[in-house]
Amino acid sequence: MRLRVEFTTEPFDLEEAPAHALAAREVVETASLDAVDVGPFGNTAEGGAERVLTVVDALLRRSLAAGATRISLQVNVLGDESGEGSR
């Protein structure tokens, strides 16, 4: 099964990326996922289910430890490992 996670961390700071946002970015960028898109108002990452679920755990733990007061996330099933299934 393949998954896509979309997430944001708060509080926002438009002047510079807060520590919790940097921690979340580091987690997804170093996780060997199939696709990662990091932006100022939302982030997405895709990969195999086990890898994505492991990343979500690390993302939550590290972002909260770095000062996040809210983390919003959504996980979507994309299909199986071959990419077939719902999109």
Short mmCIF file of N, CA and C in Angstrom, two decimals:
data_model
loop_
_atom_site.label_atom_id
_atom_site.label_comp_id
_atom_site.label_asym_id
_atom_site.label_seq_id
_atom_site.Cartn_x
_atom_site.Cartn_y
_atom_site.Cartn_z
N MET A 1 0.84 -1.18 0.00
CA MET A 1 0.00 0.00 0.00
C MET A 1 0.89 1.24 0.00
N ARG A 2 0.49 2.22 -0.81
CA ARG A 2 1.19 3.51 -0.83
C ARG A 2 0.32 4.56 -0.16
N LEU A 3 0.97 5.49 0.55
CA LEU A 3 0.27 6.54 1.27
C LEU A 3 0.84 7.90 0.92
N ARG A 4 -0.02 8.92 1.05
CA ARG A 4 0.41 10.32 0.97
C ARG A 4 0.01 10.99 2.28
N VAL A 5 0.95 11.65 2.91
CA VAL A 5 0.64 12.44 4.10
C VAL A 5 0.79 13.91 3.75
N GLU A 6 -0.20 14.69 4.17
CA GLU A 6 -0.16 16.14 4.04
C GLU A 6 -0.19 16.70 5.46
N PHE A 7 0.68 17.67 5.75
CA PHE A 7 0.74 18.17 7.12
C PHE A 7 1.16 19.63 7.20
N THR A 8 0.76 20.26 8.30
CA THR A 8 1.24 21.59 8.67
C THR A 8 1.51 21.59 10.16
N THR A 9 2.44 22.43 10.57
CA THR A 9 2.73 22.60 11.99
C THR A 9 2.47 24.06 12.35
N GLU A 10 2.08 24.28 13.57
CA GLU A 10 1.79 25.64 14.05
C GLU A 10 2.44 25.83 15.41
N PRO A 11 2.70 27.04 15.83
CA PRO A 11 2.25 28.31 15.27
C PRO A 11 3.08 28.73 14.06
N PHE A 12 2.44 29.52 13.17
CA PHE A 12 3.10 30.04 11.99
C PHE A 12 3.97 31.22 12.36
N ASP A 13 5.01 31.42 11.60
CA ASP A 13 5.85 32.62 11.71
C ASP A 13 6.22 32.99 10.28
N LEU A 14 5.71 34.12 9.81
CA LEU A 14 5.96 34.51 8.43
C LEU A 14 7.35 35.10 8.21
N GLU A 15 8.03 35.47 9.29
CA GLU A 15 9.37 36.05 9.17
C GLU A 15 10.44 34.99 8.93
N GLU A 16 10.37 33.88 9.67
CA GLU A 16 11.34 32.80 9.51
C GLU A 16 10.71 31.50 9.95
N ALA A 17 11.23 30.41 9.42
CA ALA A 17 10.67 29.09 9.75
C ALA A 17 10.96 28.77 11.22
N PRO A 18 9.92 28.45 12.00
CA PRO A 18 10.12 28.10 13.40
C PRO A 18 10.81 26.73 13.55
N ALA A 19 11.35 26.49 14.72
CA ALA A 19 12.08 25.25 15.00
C ALA A 19 11.24 24.01 14.71
N HIS A 20 9.94 24.05 15.04
CA HIS A 20 9.09 22.87 14.80
C HIS A 20 8.91 22.60 13.32
N ALA A 21 8.85 23.64 12.50
CA ALA A 21 8.73 23.46 11.05
C ALA A 21 10.02 22.90 10.47
N LEU A 22 11.15 23.37 10.97
CA LEU A 22 12.44 22.85 10.51
C LEU A 22 12.61 21.39 10.91
N ALA A 23 12.15 21.03 12.10
CA ALA A 23 12.24 19.63 12.55
C ALA A 23 11.39 18.74 11.65
N ALA A 24 10.18 19.17 11.33
CA ALA A 24 9.29 18.40 10.45
C ALA A 24 9.92 18.25 9.07
N ARG A 25 10.47 19.34 8.56
CA ARG A 25 11.11 19.30 7.23
C ARG A 25 12.27 18.31 7.22
N GLU A 26 13.09 18.32 8.25
CA GLU A 26 14.22 17.40 8.31
C GLU A 26 13.75 15.95 8.33
N VAL A 27 12.69 15.67 9.08
CA VAL A 27 12.17 14.30 9.14
C VAL A 27 11.78 13.81 7.76
N VAL A 28 11.00 14.58 7.02
CA VAL A 28 10.53 14.09 5.72
C VAL A 28 11.62 14.10 4.66
N GLU A 29 12.53 15.07 4.72
CA GLU A 29 13.56 15.16 3.69
C GLU A 29 14.64 14.09 3.84
N THR A 30 14.79 13.52 5.01
CA THR A 30 15.82 12.49 5.22
C THR A 30 15.24 11.09 5.31
N ALA A 31 13.98 10.91 4.97
CA ALA A 31 13.30 9.64 5.20
C ALA A 31 13.29 8.67 4.02
N SER A 32 13.93 8.98 2.92
CA SER A 32 13.94 8.08 1.76
C SER A 32 12.53 7.77 1.26
N LEU A 33 11.71 8.79 1.17
CA LEU A 33 10.37 8.63 0.62
C LEU A 33 10.41 8.84 -0.89
N ASP A 34 9.33 8.45 -1.57
CA ASP A 34 9.27 8.54 -3.02
C ASP A 34 9.12 9.98 -3.51
N ALA A 35 8.38 10.79 -2.78
CA ALA A 35 8.15 12.18 -3.17
C ALA A 35 7.96 13.02 -1.93
N VAL A 36 8.58 14.19 -1.92
CA VAL A 36 8.45 15.13 -0.80
C VAL A 36 8.31 16.52 -1.39
N ASP A 37 7.32 17.27 -0.91
CA ASP A 37 7.13 18.66 -1.32
C ASP A 37 6.93 19.48 -0.05
N VAL A 38 7.90 20.34 0.24
CA VAL A 38 7.86 21.15 1.45
C VAL A 38 7.62 22.60 1.05
N GLY A 39 6.60 23.21 1.67
CA GLY A 39 6.29 24.60 1.36
C GLY A 39 5.96 25.37 2.62
N PRO A 40 5.77 26.68 2.51
CA PRO A 40 5.53 27.50 3.69
C PRO A 40 4.18 27.25 4.38
N PHE A 41 3.18 26.77 3.63
CA PHE A 41 1.86 26.60 4.21
C PHE A 41 1.34 25.17 4.17
N GLY A 42 2.13 24.25 3.67
CA GLY A 42 1.71 22.86 3.63
C GLY A 42 2.82 22.00 3.05
N ASN A 43 2.80 20.76 3.43
CA ASN A 43 3.85 19.82 3.05
C ASN A 43 3.21 18.49 2.69
N THR A 44 3.80 17.78 1.73
CA THR A 44 3.33 16.45 1.40
C THR A 44 4.51 15.51 1.25
N ALA A 45 4.24 14.24 1.51
CA ALA A 45 5.24 13.20 1.33
C ALA A 45 4.51 11.92 0.94
N GLU A 46 5.12 11.13 0.06
CA GLU A 46 4.52 9.89 -0.41
C GLU A 46 5.52 8.76 -0.33
N GLY A 47 4.98 7.55 -0.11
CA GLY A 47 5.82 6.37 -0.09
C GLY A 47 5.05 5.16 0.35
N GLY A 48 5.78 4.08 0.56
CA GLY A 48 5.18 2.86 1.07
C GLY A 48 4.59 3.09 2.45
N ALA A 49 3.55 2.32 2.77
CA ALA A 49 2.81 2.54 4.02
C ALA A 49 3.70 2.49 5.26
N GLU A 50 4.54 1.48 5.37
CA GLU A 50 5.37 1.37 6.58
C GLU A 50 6.30 2.54 6.73
N ARG A 51 6.92 2.97 5.65
CA ARG A 51 7.84 4.10 5.68
C ARG A 51 7.10 5.38 6.07
N VAL A 52 5.94 5.63 5.45
CA VAL A 52 5.18 6.84 5.74
C VAL A 52 4.70 6.85 7.19
N LEU A 53 4.21 5.71 7.68
CA LEU A 53 3.74 5.65 9.07
C LEU A 53 4.89 5.88 10.05
N THR A 54 6.06 5.38 9.74
CA THR A 54 7.23 5.63 10.58
C THR A 54 7.58 7.12 10.58
N VAL A 55 7.49 7.73 9.40
CA VAL A 55 7.77 9.16 9.28
C VAL A 55 6.75 9.99 10.05
N VAL A 56 5.48 9.61 9.99
CA VAL A 56 4.45 10.34 10.73
C VAL A 56 4.74 10.30 12.23
N ASP A 57 5.13 9.15 12.75
CA ASP A 57 5.48 9.04 14.16
C ASP A 57 6.63 9.99 14.51
N ALA A 58 7.69 9.95 13.73
CA ALA A 58 8.85 10.81 13.99
C ALA A 58 8.48 12.28 13.83
N LEU A 59 7.69 12.59 12.82
CA LEU A 59 7.25 13.95 12.58
C LEU A 59 6.50 14.52 13.78
N LEU A 60 5.56 13.76 14.29
CA LEU A 60 4.78 14.21 15.45
C LEU A 60 5.67 14.41 16.67
N ARG A 61 6.50 13.42 16.96
CA ARG A 61 7.36 13.50 18.15
C ARG A 61 8.35 14.66 18.08
N ARG A 62 9.03 14.80 16.94
CA ARG A 62 10.06 15.83 16.83
C ARG A 62 9.47 17.23 16.74
N SER A 63 8.35 17.38 16.05
CA SER A 63 7.73 18.70 15.94
C SER A 63 7.20 19.17 17.29
N LEU A 64 6.56 18.28 18.02
CA LEU A 64 6.06 18.64 19.35
C LEU A 64 7.22 18.98 20.29
N ALA A 65 8.29 18.21 20.24
CA ALA A 65 9.45 18.48 21.09
C ALA A 65 10.10 19.82 20.74
N ALA A 66 9.95 20.25 19.48
CA ALA A 66 10.54 21.50 19.03
C ALA A 66 9.60 22.70 19.20
N GLY A 67 8.44 22.49 19.82
CA GLY A 67 7.58 23.62 20.14
C GLY A 67 6.28 23.74 19.37
N ALA A 68 5.94 22.79 18.53
CA ALA A 68 4.65 22.87 17.82
C ALA A 68 3.52 22.81 18.83
N THR A 69 2.52 23.65 18.62
CA THR A 69 1.33 23.63 19.48
C THR A 69 0.14 22.98 18.79
N ARG A 70 0.29 22.78 17.48
CA ARG A 70 -0.76 22.10 16.70
C ARG A 70 -0.12 21.50 15.46
N ILE A 71 -0.49 20.28 15.16
CA ILE A 71 -0.03 19.62 13.93
C ILE A 71 -1.28 19.06 13.26
N SER A 72 -1.52 19.50 12.05
CA SER A 72 -2.66 19.01 11.28
C SER A 72 -2.12 18.09 10.21
N LEU A 73 -2.72 16.89 10.10
CA LEU A 73 -2.28 16.00 9.05
C LEU A 73 -3.42 15.19 8.50
N GLN A 74 -3.21 14.79 7.27
CA GLN A 74 -4.18 13.95 6.57
C GLN A 74 -3.38 12.87 5.86
N VAL A 75 -3.87 11.64 5.93
CA VAL A 75 -3.21 10.52 5.26
C VAL A 75 -4.19 9.95 4.25
N ASN A 76 -3.73 9.80 3.00
CA ASN A 76 -4.54 9.25 1.93
C ASN A 76 -3.90 7.98 1.40
N VAL A 77 -4.73 6.98 1.09
CA VAL A 77 -4.25 5.77 0.45
C VAL A 77 -4.21 6.03 -1.05
N LEU A 78 -3.04 5.80 -1.65
CA LEU A 78 -2.87 6.02 -3.08
C LEU A 78 -3.07 4.75 -3.88
N GLY A 79 -2.80 3.62 -3.30
CA GLY A 79 -2.91 2.34 -4.00
C GLY A 79 -1.88 1.37 -3.45
N ASP A 80 -1.54 0.36 -4.24
CA ASP A 80 -0.56 -0.61 -3.78
C ASP A 80 0.85 -0.13 -4.13
N GLU A 81 1.86 -0.92 -3.82
CA GLU A 81 3.25 -0.53 -4.05
C GLU A 81 3.54 -0.27 -5.52
N SER A 82 2.81 -0.88 -6.43
CA SER A 82 3.04 -0.66 -7.86
C SER A 82 2.44 0.64 -8.34
N GLY A 83 1.70 1.33 -7.44
CA GLY A 83 1.07 2.59 -7.81
C GLY A 83 -0.33 2.43 -8.32
N GLU A 84 -0.82 1.20 -8.40
CA GLU A 84 -2.18 0.98 -8.88
C GLU A 84 -3.16 1.14 -7.74
N GLY A 85 -4.31 1.64 -8.04
CA GLY A 85 -5.33 1.86 -7.03
C GLY A 85 -5.87 3.27 -7.14
N SER A 86 -6.48 3.75 -6.09
CA SER A 86 -7.09 5.08 -6.13
C SER A 86 -6.03 6.16 -6.11
N ARG A 87 -6.33 7.26 -6.73
CA ARG A 87 -5.45 8.43 -6.73
C ARG A 87 -6.24 9.64 -6.39
#
